[in-house]
């Protein structure tokens, strides 16, 4: 995963000789970002539990392991140090999940003290004591650069080369598990570690729309939240959205992070600790969600039913922009800005063949165009054909006809401006997604309507987007969670692309 500067990853000199290498990296040498990465933890008074990520790429592996460490340690304060025994317990549990037989394979560097080179694969009995002893014997190599690669080799070898290939293809995925010029971590690799199965689908449904049921009771117990639900309307699996304990992987597109709630709910509020181990946004953040409860969600329906209906004339089609002057004057307070809105018009209706909204489904809020703009205006007709013409309908001053399409202003229509407070709840939620911190929209896939309350220096708090939110509090919001993709016709999560 990314989240930092997206430089192309250079190869390191890793001639491993293990068949797991081609499953992980294809025909390429180990990328530097992976070869340099071990399970090294922060060493600060306030944070000793977070794994330090050096470069873009292995965030999914690190977040999965780190989240399970926190889970198995009982959701401790971030100041709690991680011992060798704590790390060994999670690495052993990860490999035991991958074991389809009675054997676990533990990979180590052949040259003791090395952080690269040839690999020795040792088979041990698939029981906790034997696997833990084998890992403890080489734990220094797992903590050192290259340790992340060793875990992945071990998981692949334990699962079995042919079985991993079959896992990946089951959801339409492809090898290698690490891909692209930025050496990003695929959902297949994350699922191998979290679920013990290298399948890519993290959604509640399979490609037929039926409930996905391949997860087993051997899974780590760590949850996951994703922005993909907002983009596709397809929820993540029930097990991921409602884990037994409040520990979640957070993924938005090019980066995995994780969060946990150490204290549980206080009334209708929960305080979360979030760790992003990747520079330049490396940060331990604390924020409160309210309302927020930890009770399991109602399970997703047995069959996925699309919910996109033919639009309603006069309803919101898109948010064109926020007022540049408002953004400059109040950069953190997106709920105090004015917004330019494009409404559904005849052009939109003519091109949308979606099914009609059922009578028992409430319709969207509609808006009046009002009086024609007295000065600059944007042609509603041109704007709705913008992807075909690349014309956005700007008219520099008052005119009876659009200078682009030459339609009379009354026939073409125009965009309108409204403040955040003048909009419906659905439009406000869309603005929150587009202009607020991505963390908020991802968290709302689990806690719909929750507000994000951040804390700055000296205990100063503010609701995200509110007039009291200052630029000094913005770093607390940069527990950045970019965006995860899901096929619109197939519920398999697609490999993220760097932003």
Tab-separated table of C-alpha atoms in Angstrom:
chain	number	residue	atom	x	y	z
A	1	UNK	CA	0.000	0.000	0.000
A	2	UNK	CA	0.952	3.592	-0.424
A	3	UNK	CA	0.121	6.728	1.457
A	4	UNK	CA	3.544	8.284	1.160
A	5	UNK	CA	5.440	9.512	-1.870
A	6	UNK	CA	4.675	7.129	-4.739
A	7	UNK	CA	8.103	6.520	-6.233
A	8	UNK	CA	8.627	3.471	-8.436
A	9	UNK	CA	10.039	0.697	-6.272
A	10	UNK	CA	13.531	-0.483	-7.210
A	11	UNK	CA	14.466	-4.177	-6.976
A	12	UNK	CA	16.742	-5.460	-4.237
A	13	UNK	CA	19.232	-8.285	-4.614
A	14	UNK	CA	17.121	-11.152	-3.254
A	15	UNK	CA	17.947	-14.400	-5.021
A	16	UNK	CA	15.857	-16.576	-2.684
A	17	UNK	CA	15.514	-19.768	-4.702
A	18	UNK	CA	12.159	-20.585	-3.041
A	19	UNK	CA	9.101	-21.255	-5.239
A	20	UNK	CA	7.176	-18.889	-2.981
A	21	UNK	CA	9.116	-15.993	-4.477
A	22	UNK	CA	7.414	-16.150	-7.878
A	23	UNK	CA	3.993	-16.347	-6.196
A	24	UNK	CA	4.820	-13.237	-4.204
A	25	UNK	CA	6.805	-11.138	-6.691
A	26	UNK	CA	6.534	-12.894	-10.055
A	27	UNK	CA	9.765	-13.053	-11.998
A	28	UNK	CA	11.128	-9.933	-10.330
A	29	UNK	CA	13.656	-9.607	-7.516
A	30	UNK	CA	12.260	-8.546	-4.159
A	31	UNK	CA	11.373	-4.833	-4.297
A	32	UNK	CA	13.458	-2.688	-1.995
A	33	UNK	CA	10.391	-1.622	-0.019
A	34	UNK	CA	9.758	-5.263	0.902
A	35	UNK	CA	13.376	-6.369	1.259
A	36	UNK	CA	14.020	-3.548	3.734
A	37	UNK	CA	10.911	-4.183	5.841
A	38	UNK	CA	10.874	-6.142	9.086
A	39	UNK	CA	8.621	-6.133	12.123
A	40	UNK	CA	10.213	-3.169	13.852
A	41	UNK	CA	8.123	-1.310	16.408
A	42	UNK	CA	7.970	2.329	17.418
A	43	UNK	CA	10.010	3.252	20.473
A	44	UNK	CA	8.322	6.320	21.888
A	45	UNK	CA	6.707	6.737	25.311
A	46	UNK	CA	3.249	7.198	23.792
A	47	UNK	CA	3.590	4.534	21.097
A	48	UNK	CA	5.487	1.289	21.348
A	49	UNK	CA	2.904	-1.004	19.810
A	50	UNK	CA	2.900	0.317	16.225
A	51	UNK	CA	4.958	-1.313	13.467
A	52	UNK	CA	7.143	1.157	11.586
A	53	UNK	CA	6.699	1.043	7.821
A	54	UNK	CA	9.667	2.265	5.814
A	55	UNK	CA	8.288	2.607	2.273
A	56	UNK	CA	5.185	2.140	0.143
A	57	UNK	CA	4.200	-1.445	-0.509
A	58	UNK	CA	3.934	-3.866	2.417
A	59	UNK	CA	1.324	-1.950	4.435
A	60	UNK	CA	-1.307	-4.696	4.146
A	61	UNK	CA	0.997	-7.295	5.692
A	62	UNK	CA	2.132	-4.925	8.429
A	63	UNK	CA	-1.363	-3.735	9.308
A	64	UNK	CA	-2.742	-7.287	9.409
A	65	UNK	CA	0.007	-8.484	11.744
A	66	UNK	CA	-0.058	-5.326	13.857
A	67	UNK	CA	-3.832	-5.430	14.282
A	68	UNK	CA	-3.722	-9.058	15.400
A	69	UNK	CA	-0.939	-8.261	17.869
A	70	UNK	CA	-3.130	-5.593	19.435
A	71	UNK	CA	-6.088	-7.996	19.455
A	72	UNK	CA	-4.136	-10.822	21.116
A	73	UNK	CA	-2.604	-8.434	23.663
A	74	UNK	CA	-6.107	-7.480	24.803
A	75	UNK	CA	-6.449	-4.041	23.111
A	76	UNK	CA	-3.730	-2.391	25.190
A	77	UNK	CA	-2.750	1.282	25.334
A	78	UNK	CA	-0.450	2.258	22.490
A	79	UNK	CA	2.380	2.731	24.993
A	80	UNK	CA	2.555	-1.053	25.565
A	81	UNK	CA	5.736	-2.679	24.278
A	82	UNK	CA	5.540	-5.745	22.033
A	83	UNK	CA	7.735	-8.599	23.261
A	84	UNK	CA	9.237	-11.403	21.209
A	85	UNK	CA	6.604	-13.708	22.656
A	86	UNK	CA	3.807	-11.369	21.515
A	87	UNK	CA	5.176	-11.219	17.973
A	88	UNK	CA	5.865	-14.959	17.835
A	89	UNK	CA	2.317	-15.755	18.966
A	90	UNK	CA	0.815	-13.802	16.068
A	91	UNK	CA	3.237	-15.062	13.424
A	92	UNK	CA	2.587	-18.633	14.567
A	93	UNK	CA	-1.183	-18.114	14.522
A	94	UNK	CA	-0.927	-16.672	11.016
A	95	UNK	CA	0.915	-19.715	9.684
A	96	UNK	CA	-1.344	-22.176	11.482
A	97	UNK	CA	-4.323	-20.554	9.739
A	98	UNK	CA	-2.653	-21.211	6.389
A	99	UNK	CA	-1.956	-24.879	7.163
A	100	UNK	CA	-4.239	-27.184	5.230
A	101	UNK	CA	-2.358	-30.257	6.430
A	102	UNK	CA	-0.420	-31.244	9.526
A	103	UNK	CA	2.694	-29.276	8.587
A	104	UNK	CA	3.726	-25.615	8.811
A	105	UNK	CA	6.700	-24.315	6.837
A	106	UNK	CA	8.867	-21.658	8.494
A	107	UNK	CA	11.187	-19.762	6.170
A	108	UNK	CA	14.495	-18.289	7.291
A	109	UNK	CA	17.561	-16.886	5.597
A	110	UNK	CA	20.093	-19.635	4.972
A	111	UNK	CA	22.957	-17.432	6.122
A	112	UNK	CA	22.333	-16.676	9.790
A	113	UNK	CA	22.413	-12.957	10.395
A	114	UNK	CA	21.584	-12.158	6.771
A	115	UNK	CA	18.636	-10.015	5.727
A	116	UNK	CA	18.446	-11.418	2.192
A	117	UNK	CA	19.672	-14.202	-0.043
A	118	UNK	CA	18.910	-17.911	-0.095
A	119	UNK	CA	16.043	-19.278	1.969
A	120	UNK	CA	15.856	-22.412	4.095
A	121	UNK	CA	12.331	-23.774	4.565
A	122	UNK	CA	11.832	-25.880	7.692
A	123	UNK	CA	8.731	-28.043	8.095
A	124	UNK	CA	7.386	-28.477	11.625
A	125	UNK	CA	4.264	-30.051	13.092
A	126	UNK	CA	1.190	-27.823	12.828
A	127	UNK	CA	0.789	-27.211	16.544
A	128	UNK	CA	1.270	-24.009	18.462
A	129	UNK	CA	4.288	-25.117	20.477
A	130	UNK	CA	6.294	-26.453	17.539
A	131	UNK	CA	5.557	-23.516	15.238
A	132	UNK	CA	6.227	-20.950	17.978
A	133	UNK	CA	9.555	-22.586	18.821
A	134	UNK	CA	10.637	-22.572	15.173
A	135	UNK	CA	9.790	-18.889	14.757
A	136	UNK	CA	11.332	-17.887	18.086
A	137	UNK	CA	14.561	-19.557	16.995
A	138	UNK	CA	14.805	-17.055	14.114
A	139	UNK	CA	12.757	-14.143	15.481
A	140	UNK	CA	15.664	-11.729	15.041
A	141	UNK	CA	15.411	-12.277	11.264
A	142	UNK	CA	11.695	-11.525	11.313
A	143	UNK	CA	12.237	-8.291	13.222
A	144	UNK	CA	15.085	-7.275	10.882
A	145	UNK	CA	14.876	-6.035	7.275
A	146	UNK	CA	13.465	-8.807	5.117
A	147	UNK	CA	11.305	-10.198	7.916
A	148	UNK	CA	8.128	-9.178	6.136
A	149	UNK	CA	9.201	-11.220	3.100
A	150	UNK	CA	10.003	-14.232	5.283
A	151	UNK	CA	6.481	-14.219	6.721
A	152	UNK	CA	4.966	-14.092	3.242
A	153	UNK	CA	7.213	-16.930	2.010
A	154	UNK	CA	6.241	-18.981	5.056
A	155	UNK	CA	2.514	-18.374	4.561
A	156	UNK	CA	2.663	-19.281	0.863
A	157	UNK	CA	4.700	-22.437	1.455
A	158	UNK	CA	2.464	-23.501	4.323
A	159	UNK	CA	-0.711	-22.971	2.305
A	160	UNK	CA	0.897	-24.699	-0.693
A	161	UNK	CA	1.911	-23.255	-4.060
A	162	UNK	CA	-0.887	-24.934	-6.031
A	163	UNK	CA	-3.490	-24.148	-3.383
A	164	UNK	CA	-2.559	-20.454	-3.379
A	165	UNK	CA	-2.881	-20.398	-7.169
A	166	UNK	CA	-6.336	-21.950	-6.911
A	167	UNK	CA	-7.332	-19.513	-4.137
A	168	UNK	CA	-6.366	-16.498	-6.212
A	169	UNK	CA	-8.167	-17.682	-9.338
A	170	UNK	CA	-11.371	-18.497	-7.413
A	171	UNK	CA	-12.316	-14.815	-7.294
A	172	UNK	CA	-10.883	-13.892	-10.674
A	173	UNK	CA	-7.564	-12.645	-9.307
A	174	UNK	CA	-4.108	-13.048	-10.754
A	175	UNK	CA	-0.577	-13.480	-9.523
A	176	UNK	CA	1.761	-12.226	-8.224
A	177	UNK	CA	0.425	-11.233	-4.815
A	178	UNK	CA	2.546	-8.063	-4.901
A	179	UNK	CA	2.106	-6.137	-8.118
A	180	UNK	CA	2.726	-2.998	-10.112
A	181	UNK	CA	5.547	-0.455	-10.231
A	182	UNK	CA	4.834	0.572	-6.635
A	183	UNK	CA	4.884	-3.031	-5.336
A	184	UNK	CA	1.479	-2.805	-3.700
A	185	UNK	CA	-0.054	-5.446	-1.465
A	186	UNK	CA	-3.097	-7.199	-2.942
A	187	UNK	CA	-6.237	-8.153	-1.055
A	188	UNK	CA	-5.341	-11.780	-1.824
A	189	UNK	CA	-2.164	-11.449	0.238
A	190	UNK	CA	-3.971	-9.733	3.101
A	191	UNK	CA	-6.616	-12.467	3.127
A	192	UNK	CA	-3.926	-15.157	3.126
A	193	UNK	CA	-2.637	-13.741	6.415
A	194	UNK	CA	-5.978	-12.798	7.972
A	195	UNK	CA	-8.135	-15.675	6.724
A	196	UNK	CA	-5.578	-18.342	5.828
A	197	UNK	CA	-6.934	-18.334	2.259
A	198	UNK	CA	-5.504	-16.260	-0.625
A	199	UNK	CA	-8.828	-15.143	-2.093
A	200	UNK	CA	-9.338	-11.544	-3.116
A	201	UNK	CA	-13.001	-11.010	-2.339
A	202	UNK	CA	-13.681	-9.037	0.839
A	203	UNK	CA	-17.306	-8.322	-0.048
A	204	UNK	CA	-20.442	-9.884	1.395
A	205	UNK	CA	-21.414	-11.361	-1.985
A	206	UNK	CA	-19.885	-13.501	-4.697
A	207	UNK	CA	-20.067	-12.617	-8.419
A	208	UNK	CA	-23.546	-14.169	-8.718
A	209	UNK	CA	-24.937	-11.874	-6.021
A	210	UNK	CA	-25.230	-14.735	-3.506
A	211	UNK	CA	-23.760	-14.461	-0.015
A	212	UNK	CA	-20.027	-15.145	0.102
A	213	UNK	CA	-19.364	-17.982	2.551
A	214	UNK	CA	-15.757	-19.079	2.136
A	215	UNK	CA	-14.399	-17.649	5.377
A	216	UNK	CA	-13.656	-20.082	8.195
A	217	UNK	CA	-13.588	-19.925	11.987
A	218	UNK	CA	-9.771	-19.924	11.816
A	219	UNK	CA	-9.689	-16.281	10.766
A	220	UNK	CA	-7.758	-13.792	12.893
A	221	UNK	CA	-10.817	-11.947	14.195
A	222	UNK	CA	-9.659	-8.588	12.815
A	223	UNK	CA	-12.313	-6.566	10.972
A	224	UNK	CA	-12.027	-4.356	7.904
A	225	UNK	CA	-13.742	-1.196	6.653
A	226	UNK	CA	-13.570	0.238	3.148
A	227	UNK	CA	-14.632	3.221	1.108
A	228	UNK	CA	-15.674	0.765	-1.614
A	229	UNK	CA	-19.175	0.524	-0.167
A	230	UNK	CA	-19.753	4.168	-1.006
A	231	UNK	CA	-18.486	3.714	-4.547
A	232	UNK	CA	-20.323	0.486	-5.359
A	233	UNK	CA	-23.120	-0.015	-2.846
A	234	UNK	CA	-21.721	-3.488	-2.126
A	235	UNK	CA	-21.061	-4.072	1.601
A	236	UNK	CA	-18.027	-5.837	2.975
A	237	UNK	CA	-18.478	-9.285	4.497
A	238	UNK	CA	-20.419	-9.494	7.746
A	239	UNK	CA	-17.403	-10.983	9.532
A	240	UNK	CA	-15.276	-7.993	8.536
A	241	UNK	CA	-17.775	-5.310	9.510
A	242	UNK	CA	-18.711	-6.907	12.852
A	243	UNK	CA	-15.635	-8.584	14.349
A	244	UNK	CA	-15.876	-9.978	17.867
A	245	UNK	CA	-13.485	-7.322	19.175
A	246	UNK	CA	-13.173	-3.675	18.045
A	247	UNK	CA	-10.045	-3.968	15.878
A	248	UNK	CA	-10.285	-2.949	12.207
A	249	UNK	CA	-8.051	-2.767	9.177
A	250	UNK	CA	-8.840	0.441	7.308
A	251	UNK	CA	-8.261	0.523	3.594
A	252	UNK	CA	-9.005	3.183	1.085
A	253	UNK	CA	-7.098	2.439	-2.109
A	254	UNK	CA	-3.370	2.596	-1.799
A	255	UNK	CA	-2.790	2.111	1.914
A	256	UNK	CA	-3.773	-0.127	4.827
A	257	UNK	CA	-3.793	1.177	8.392
A	258	UNK	CA	-5.611	-0.070	11.485
A	259	UNK	CA	-7.513	1.132	14.541
A	260	UNK	CA	-8.750	-0.274	17.830
A	261	UNK	CA	-10.936	0.754	20.758
A	262	UNK	CA	-9.253	-0.001	24.077
A	263	UNK	CA	-11.984	1.233	26.416
A	264	UNK	CA	-15.178	0.147	24.664
A	265	UNK	CA	-18.250	2.346	24.377
A	266	UNK	CA	-19.060	5.162	26.786
A	267	UNK	CA	-22.736	5.852	26.244
A	268	UNK	CA	-23.121	6.281	22.486
A	269	UNK	CA	-19.488	7.265	21.906
A	270	UNK	CA	-16.343	5.218	21.294
A	271	UNK	CA	-12.785	6.517	21.371
A	272	UNK	CA	-10.456	4.909	18.853
A	273	UNK	CA	-6.698	4.740	18.490
A	274	UNK	CA	-5.436	4.752	14.920
A	275	UNK	CA	-1.926	3.932	13.714
A	276	UNK	CA	-0.438	4.845	10.366
A	277	UNK	CA	3.170	3.695	10.340
A	278	UNK	CA	4.173	5.144	6.961
A	279	UNK	CA	5.975	8.496	6.522
A	280	UNK	CA	5.346	11.292	5.816
A	281	UNK	CA	1.982	10.876	7.591
A	282	UNK	CA	3.265	8.509	10.269
A	283	UNK	CA	1.080	9.271	13.232
A	284	UNK	CA	-0.679	7.807	16.238
A	285	UNK	CA	-4.106	9.456	16.342
A	286	UNK	CA	-6.959	9.353	18.820
A	287	UNK	CA	-10.477	10.308	17.827
A	288	UNK	CA	-14.021	9.755	19.044
A	289	UNK	CA	-16.984	8.558	17.000
A	290	UNK	CA	-20.456	9.550	18.102
A	291	UNK	CA	-22.989	7.998	17.835
A	292	UNK	CA	-21.103	4.722	17.769
A	293	UNK	CA	-21.905	1.353	19.323
A	294	UNK	CA	-19.984	-1.895	19.135
A	295	UNK	CA	-22.951	-4.247	18.819
A	296	UNK	CA	-22.868	-6.437	15.671
A	297	UNK	CA	-24.624	-5.091	12.605
A	298	UNK	CA	-27.615	-6.827	11.104
A	299	UNK	CA	-26.233	-9.299	8.566
A	300	UNK	CA	-26.331	-8.350	4.901
A	301	UNK	CA	-29.311	-9.864	3.022
A	302	UNK	CA	-28.930	-13.343	1.547
A	303	UNK	CA	-28.937	-11.949	-2.002
A	304	UNK	CA	-27.542	-8.634	-3.184
A	305	UNK	CA	-30.133	-6.361	-4.763
A	306	UNK	CA	-28.954	-3.257	-6.663
A	307	UNK	CA	-30.509	-0.058	-5.352
A	308	UNK	CA	-29.811	2.431	-8.116
A	309	UNK	CA	-33.040	3.821	-9.541
A	310	UNK	CA	-33.822	6.143	-12.385
A	311	UNK	CA	-33.087	9.701	-11.170
A	312	UNK	CA	-35.761	12.238	-10.364
A	313	UNK	CA	-36.013	15.523	-12.244
A	314	UNK	CA	-34.623	18.344	-10.109
A	315	UNK	CA	-32.729	16.099	-7.698
A	316	UNK	CA	-28.988	16.418	-7.114
A	317	UNK	CA	-26.930	15.006	-9.979
A	318	UNK	CA	-23.478	16.081	-8.811
A	319	UNK	CA	-21.555	18.581	-6.744
A	320	UNK	CA	-19.611	20.756	-9.159
A	321	UNK	CA	-17.341	22.519	-6.693
A	322	UNK	CA	-16.999	24.228	-3.352
A	323	UNK	CA	-16.743	28.012	-3.351
A	324	UNK	CA	-12.982	28.702	-3.772
A	325	UNK	CA	-13.204	31.807	-1.594
A	326	UNK	CA	-14.840	29.853	1.244
A	327	UNK	CA	-12.190	27.149	1.009
A	328	UNK	CA	-9.403	29.699	1.184
A	329	UNK	CA	-10.960	31.573	4.106
A	330	UNK	CA	-11.912	28.487	6.172
A	331	UNK	CA	-9.798	25.568	4.895
A	332	UNK	CA	-10.798	23.023	7.534
A	333	UNK	CA	-14.469	23.928	7.839
A	334	UNK	CA	-16.083	22.333	4.793
A	335	UNK	CA	-19.510	22.471	6.409
A	336	UNK	CA	-19.390	26.250	6.359
A	337	UNK	CA	-18.809	26.483	2.585
A	338	UNK	CA	-21.178	27.150	-0.282
A	339	UNK	CA	-21.442	24.537	-3.039
A	340	UNK	CA	-22.315	24.625	-6.718
A	341	UNK	CA	-24.830	21.902	-7.576
A	342	UNK	CA	-25.858	20.379	-10.894
A	343	UNK	CA	-29.428	19.082	-10.930
A	344	UNK	CA	-30.955	16.195	-12.853
A	345	UNK	CA	-32.426	17.592	-16.087
A	346	UNK	CA	-33.880	16.208	-19.311
A	347	UNK	CA	-30.403	15.383	-20.638
A	348	UNK	CA	-29.703	13.136	-17.638
A	349	UNK	CA	-33.084	11.429	-17.838
A	350	UNK	CA	-32.693	10.732	-21.561
A	351	UNK	CA	-29.422	8.885	-20.997
A	352	UNK	CA	-30.326	6.929	-17.848
A	353	UNK	CA	-31.965	3.555	-18.418
A	354	UNK	CA	-32.046	2.484	-14.756
A	355	UNK	CA	-35.249	0.894	-13.465
A	356	UNK	CA	-37.941	3.189	-12.104
A	357	UNK	CA	-37.997	3.727	-8.367
A	358	UNK	CA	-40.575	1.434	-6.695
A	359	UNK	CA	-43.562	3.277	-5.179
A	360	UNK	CA	-42.614	2.227	-1.645
A	361	UNK	CA	-39.061	3.623	-1.917
A	362	UNK	CA	-38.840	7.290	-0.811
A	363	UNK	CA	-37.669	9.648	-3.519
A	364	UNK	CA	-34.737	12.072	-3.263
A	365	UNK	CA	-34.982	15.715	-2.303
A	366	UNK	CA	-35.554	18.021	-5.276
A	367	UNK	CA	-34.406	21.625	-5.655
A	368	UNK	CA	-35.781	24.621	-7.537
A	369	UNK	CA	-33.590	26.429	-10.044
A	370	UNK	CA	-34.941	29.774	-8.885
A	371	UNK	CA	-34.288	32.999	-10.741
A	372	UNK	CA	-31.703	32.976	-13.565
A	373	UNK	CA	-28.210	33.990	-12.420
A	374	UNK	CA	-27.562	37.709	-12.812
A	375	UNK	CA	-23.844	37.341	-13.546
A	376	UNK	CA	-21.601	34.417	-14.420
A	377	UNK	CA	-23.448	31.149	-14.862
A	378	UNK	CA	-22.921	27.535	-15.864
A	379	UNK	CA	-25.118	25.955	-18.526
A	380	UNK	CA	-26.957	22.939	-17.109
A	381	UNK	CA	-27.279	21.292	-20.510
A	382	UNK	CA	-23.595	21.628	-21.383
A	383	UNK	CA	-22.518	20.419	-17.955
A	384	UNK	CA	-24.485	17.196	-18.307
A	385	UNK	CA	-22.733	16.373	-21.595
A	386	UNK	CA	-19.282	17.316	-20.262
A	387	UNK	CA	-17.799	13.836	-20.587
A	388	UNK	CA	-18.604	13.783	-24.295
A	389	UNK	CA	-17.700	17.368	-25.181
A	390	UNK	CA	-15.233	18.354	-22.419
A	391	UNK	CA	-17.233	21.558	-22.186
A	392	UNK	CA	-18.293	22.494	-18.664
A	393	UNK	CA	-20.716	25.218	-19.700
A	394	UNK	CA	-19.049	28.288	-18.194
A	395	UNK	CA	-20.612	31.574	-19.294
A	396	UNK	CA	-18.647	34.651	-18.282
A	397	UNK	CA	-21.574	37.013	-17.811
A	398	UNK	CA	-25.324	37.431	-18.149
A	399	UNK	CA	-26.669	36.219	-21.481
A	400	UNK	CA	-29.941	34.970	-22.905
A	401	UNK	CA	-28.242	32.042	-24.653
A	402	UNK	CA	-25.390	29.728	-23.701
A	403	UNK	CA	-22.288	30.695	-25.640
A	404	UNK	CA	-21.403	27.018	-26.141
A	405	UNK	CA	-24.617	25.168	-27.066
A	406	UNK	CA	-26.560	28.347	-27.977
A	407	UNK	CA	-29.660	27.121	-26.164
A	408	UNK	CA	-31.749	29.796	-24.463
A	409	UNK	CA	-30.826	30.040	-20.809
A	410	UNK	CA	-34.364	29.113	-19.770
A	411	UNK	CA	-34.217	25.902	-21.831
A	412	UNK	CA	-30.659	24.939	-20.917
A	413	UNK	CA	-31.031	25.532	-17.198
A	414	UNK	CA	-28.176	26.391	-14.874
A	415	UNK	CA	-26.360	25.194	-11.781
A	416	UNK	CA	-27.340	26.526	-8.379
A	417	UNK	CA	-25.418	27.515	-5.257
A	418	UNK	CA	-26.398	26.418	-1.733
A	419	UNK	CA	-24.782	26.385	1.681
A	420	UNK	CA	-24.180	23.085	3.436
A	421	UNK	CA	-26.988	23.827	5.899
A	422	UNK	CA	-29.487	24.394	3.078
A	423	UNK	CA	-29.035	20.877	1.711
A	424	UNK	CA	-30.742	17.573	2.447
A	425	UNK	CA	-29.122	14.875	4.560
A	426	UNK	CA	-28.154	12.889	1.468
A	427	UNK	CA	-26.449	15.866	-0.155
A	428	UNK	CA	-24.640	16.695	3.077
A	429	UNK	CA	-23.390	13.127	3.320
A	430	UNK	CA	-22.082	13.361	-0.243
A	431	UNK	CA	-20.268	16.594	0.596
A	432	UNK	CA	-18.801	14.978	3.707
A	433	UNK	CA	-17.475	12.153	1.498
A	434	UNK	CA	-16.060	14.456	-1.155
A	435	UNK	CA	-14.676	17.282	0.946
A	436	UNK	CA	-14.204	15.893	4.449
A	437	UNK	CA	-11.444	13.566	5.662
A	438	UNK	CA	-11.596	10.192	3.972
A	439	UNK	CA	-11.487	8.620	7.412
A	440	UNK	CA	-14.981	9.914	8.127
A	441	UNK	CA	-16.587	8.407	5.034
A	442	UNK	CA	-14.859	5.055	5.573
A	443	UNK	CA	-15.946	4.912	9.210
A	444	UNK	CA	-19.502	5.736	8.229
A	445	UNK	CA	-19.718	2.538	6.202
A	446	UNK	CA	-19.928	0.884	9.631
A	447	UNK	CA	-21.447	3.654	11.763
A	448	UNK	CA	-23.813	5.553	9.525
A	449	UNK	CA	-24.283	9.148	10.623
A	450	UNK	CA	-21.420	9.111	13.130
A	451	UNK	CA	-19.490	12.320	13.674
A	452	UNK	CA	-15.717	12.367	13.939
A	453	UNK	CA	-14.513	14.308	16.984
A	454	UNK	CA	-10.820	15.112	16.902
A	455	UNK	CA	-8.506	16.306	19.635
A	456	UNK	CA	-5.616	18.695	19.272
A	457	UNK	CA	-2.972	20.184	21.520
A	458	UNK	CA	-4.089	20.961	25.045
A	459	UNK	CA	-7.168	18.770	24.793
A	460	UNK	CA	-8.969	21.067	22.334
A	461	UNK	CA	-11.659	19.106	20.506
A	462	UNK	CA	-13.865	19.796	17.510
A	463	UNK	CA	-16.338	17.972	15.316
A	464	UNK	CA	-14.871	17.394	11.871
A	465	UNK	CA	-16.078	20.066	9.460
A	466	UNK	CA	-17.550	22.345	12.114
A	467	UNK	CA	-16.739	26.078	12.394
A	468	UNK	CA	-14.659	25.338	15.503
A	469	UNK	CA	-12.321	23.061	13.534
A	470	UNK	CA	-9.027	24.855	12.982
A	471	UNK	CA	-6.094	24.078	10.753
A	472	UNK	CA	-4.125	23.185	13.894
A	473	UNK	CA	-6.425	20.190	14.355
A	474	UNK	CA	-6.077	18.984	10.777
A	475	UNK	CA	-3.134	16.628	11.456
A	476	UNK	CA	-5.431	14.587	13.698
A	477	UNK	CA	-7.647	13.978	10.681
A	478	UNK	CA	-4.837	12.715	8.497
A	479	UNK	CA	-5.201	9.127	9.543
A	480	UNK	CA	-5.547	9.006	5.801
A	481	UNK	CA	-7.584	6.178	4.328
A	482	UNK	CA	-7.672	6.477	0.536
A	483	UNK	CA	-10.125	4.273	-1.603
A	484	UNK	CA	-10.768	0.575	-2.222
A	485	UNK	CA	-12.313	-0.656	-5.458
A	486	UNK	CA	-14.894	-3.337	-6.096
A	487	UNK	CA	-16.091	-4.598	-9.483
A	488	UNK	CA	-19.558	-3.276	-10.227
A	489	UNK	CA	-20.604	-6.584	-11.724
A	490	UNK	CA	-18.459	-8.831	-9.546
A	491	UNK	CA	-18.051	-8.289	-5.846
A	492	UNK	CA	-14.369	-9.119	-5.822
A	493	UNK	CA	-12.215	-6.285	-4.523
A	494	UNK	CA	-9.984	-5.041	-7.275
A	495	UNK	CA	-6.363	-4.290	-6.755
A	496	UNK	CA	-5.914	-0.732	-5.512
A	497	UNK	CA	-4.303	1.883	-7.676
A	498	UNK	CA	-2.015	4.556	-6.266
A	499	UNK	CA	-3.514	7.967	-5.801
